[in-house]
Coordinates of C-alpha atoms in Angstrom, one line a residue:
M175 CA -6.9 6.8 14.0
F176 CA -4.4 9.6 13.1
M177 CA -1.4 7.7 14.5
M178 CA -2.7 4.3 13.3
R179 CA -2.8 5.6 9.7
Y180 CA 0.8 6.6 9.8
F181 CA 2.0 3.3 11.1
Q182 CA 0.3 1.1 8.6
R183 CA 2.9 -0.9 6.8
I184 CA 4.1 -0.8 3.3
L185 CA 6.0 -3.9 2.4
F186 CA 8.3 -4.2 -0.6
S187 CA 11.2 -6.5 -1.3
I188 CA 14.3 -5.6 -3.1
V189 CA 17.0 -8.0 -4.3
F190 CA 19.8 -5.5 -4.8
L191 CA 19.8 -2.0 -3.4
G192 CA 22.3 0.6 -4.2
F193 CA 23.2 4.3 -4.1
S194 CA 25.8 5.8 -6.4
T195 CA 28.2 3.1 -7.5
A196 CA 28.0 1.0 -4.3
V197 CA 25.8 -2.1 -4.5
Y198 CA 24.0 -3.3 -1.4
A199 CA 22.3 -6.7 -0.9
V200 CA 19.0 -6.1 0.8
E201 CA 16.3 -8.7 1.2
Q202 CA 13.4 -6.6 2.6
I203 CA 12.4 -3.1 3.3
E204 CA 9.2 -2.1 5.2
V205 CA 8.1 1.5 5.4
Q206 CA 6.5 1.4 8.9
G207 CA 5.7 5.0 9.4
L208 CA 5.6 8.3 7.5
F209 CA 5.8 11.8 9.0
P210 CA 6.5 15.3 7.5
G211 CA 10.2 15.1 6.6
K212 CA 10.9 11.6 8.0
A213 CA 10.3 7.9 7.2
V214 CA 10.5 4.9 9.6
L215 CA 12.1 2.0 7.7
L216 CA 12.7 -1.5 8.7
I217 CA 15.6 -2.8 6.5
D218 CA 16.4 -6.5 6.9
G219 CA 15.1 -6.3 10.4
K220 CA 17.0 -3.2 11.4
M221 CA 14.9 -0.1 12.3
H222 CA 15.9 3.3 10.9
V223 CA 14.3 6.7 11.3
L224 CA 15.6 8.7 8.4
A225 CA 15.0 12.4 7.7
T226 CA 14.8 13.8 4.2
G227 CA 18.2 13.6 2.6
S228 CA 19.5 10.8 4.9
I229 CA 20.9 7.6 3.7
S230 CA 20.7 4.3 5.6
P231 CA 23.8 2.2 6.1
E232 CA 22.2 -0.2 3.5
G233 CA 22.0 2.6 0.9
V234 CA 18.4 3.7 1.0
K235 CA 18.1 7.4 0.6
V236 CA 14.9 9.4 1.7
I237 CA 14.4 12.1 -1.0
S238 CA 11.2 13.4 0.6
A239 CA 8.5 12.2 3.1
D240 CA 5.2 13.4 4.3
S241 CA 2.2 11.8 6.1
R242 CA 1.0 10.3 2.8
S243 CA 4.0 9.0 0.9
A244 CA 7.8 8.8 0.7
V245 CA 10.1 9.1 -2.2
L246 CA 13.0 6.7 -1.8
E247 CA 16.1 6.3 -3.9
F248 CA 17.9 3.0 -4.4
N249 CA 20.1 1.8 -7.2
G250 CA 20.0 5.3 -8.6
V251 CA 16.2 5.1 -9.1
Q252 CA 13.7 7.3 -7.3
K253 CA 10.2 5.9 -6.6
T254 CA 7.2 7.1 -4.6
Y255 CA 5.7 4.8 -2.0
Q256 CA 2.3 5.5 -0.4
L257 CA 0.8 3.8 2.6
G258 CA -0.6 0.4 1.5
N259 CA 1.8 -0.1 -1.5
T260 CA 3.1 -3.6 -1.8
I261 CA 5.8 -4.4 -4.3
H262 CA 7.6 -7.7 -4.7
T263 CA 10.6 -8.4 -6.9
N264 CA 11.0 -12.0 -6.0
F265 CA 8.4 -14.6 -6.6
K266 CA 7.9 -17.0 -3.7
K267 CA 5.1 -19.6 -3.7
P268 CA 2.7 -18.3 -1.0
E269 CA 2.2 -20.4 2.1
F270 CA -1.4 -21.5 2.8
L271 CA -2.9 -18.8 4.9
R272 CA -6.3 -18.7 6.5
E273 CA -7.9 -15.3 7.1
Q274 CA -11.0 -15.0 9.3
I275 CA -13.2 -11.9 9.1
F276 CA -15.8 -11.4 11.9
A277 CA -19.0 -9.4 11.6
N278 CA -19.0 -6.0 13.3
S279 CA -21.8 -4.8 15.6
Q280 CA -24.0 -4.0 12.6
G281 CA -23.5 -7.5 11.2
M282 CA -21.2 -6.2 8.4
Y283 CA -18.0 -8.0 7.3
L284 CA -15.4 -5.3 6.8
T285 CA -11.7 -5.8 6.0
H286 CA -8.7 -4.0 4.5
G287 CA -6.9 -4.9 1.2
T288 CA -5.4 -3.4 -1.8
I289 CA -6.5 -2.3 -5.3
N290 CA -3.7 -1.7 -7.8
G291 CA -1.3 -1.7 -4.9
R292 CA -3.1 0.9 -2.9
Q293 CA -4.9 0.4 0.4
A294 CA -8.7 0.2 0.4
K295 CA -11.5 -0.8 2.8
F296 CA -13.7 -3.7 1.7
L297 CA -17.3 -4.7 2.7
I298 CA -17.6 -8.5 2.1
D299 CA -21.0 -9.3 0.6
T300 CA -21.3 -13.1 0.0
G301 CA -24.5 -12.6 -1.9
A302 CA -23.1 -10.1 -4.4
S303 CA -22.6 -11.0 -8.0
I304 CA -20.4 -8.1 -8.9
V305 CA -17.6 -6.0 -7.2
A306 CA -18.1 -2.3 -6.9
I307 CA -16.3 0.8 -5.5
N308 CA -17.6 4.3 -5.1
S309 CA -16.4 7.3 -7.2
I310 CA -14.5 8.8 -4.3
T311 CA -12.5 5.6 -3.7
A312 CA -11.9 5.2 -7.5
K313 CA -10.5 8.7 -7.7
R314 CA -8.3 8.2 -4.6
L315 CA -6.9 5.0 -6.2
G316 CA -6.2 6.7 -9.5
I317 CA -8.9 4.9 -11.5
N318 CA -10.3 7.1 -14.2
Y319 CA -13.5 5.1 -14.5
E320 CA -15.3 7.7 -16.8
K321 CA -12.5 7.5 -19.4
E322 CA -11.6 3.8 -19.1
G323 CA -15.0 2.3 -18.3
K324 CA -18.5 2.1 -19.8
P325 CA -21.7 3.3 -18.3
I326 CA -23.9 0.5 -16.8
R327 CA -27.0 0.1 -14.7
A328 CA -26.8 -2.3 -11.8
A329 CA -29.4 -3.9 -9.6
T330 CA -28.6 -3.3 -5.9
A331 CA -30.4 -4.1 -2.6
S332 CA -31.5 -0.4 -2.7
G333 CA -32.7 -0.5 -6.3
V334 CA -31.2 0.1 -9.7
A335 CA -28.1 2.4 -9.7
D336 CA -26.1 4.0 -12.5
G337 CA -22.4 3.1 -12.6
W338 CA -19.4 2.6 -14.9

């Protein structure tokens, strides 16, 4: 689980990538792994293991990296990328994709996805009429539900529950 978490992919596409005054044309960057002081990047199909302060031949600089996120600089702009972030700068009509989710040994349908660009686990409930997340997940995803939401009461399989 430890190693799997660090090798989850973050995919983001960049049209032009640069450092200082140079301009680099880069189609795609994938952050494939994060470690203290290092990031594993796949830039247009070429693998790079970059330490903090290093710059790839394509012009991507690693400002900092740990097991949770990396700060990358390109085109003179620094941004933080966490595992699970997906950012696209080019719109491309999606291909038809079919995803199949199988029940686990307890009969639950579990999968992974993103909320606001951050990774989250999902339980698929085909009989549910609302979508819900718990407070721990909301806080981890940066959702301030107490400030931005309104208190509600919801009927669940376990009875009535308070929520936001």
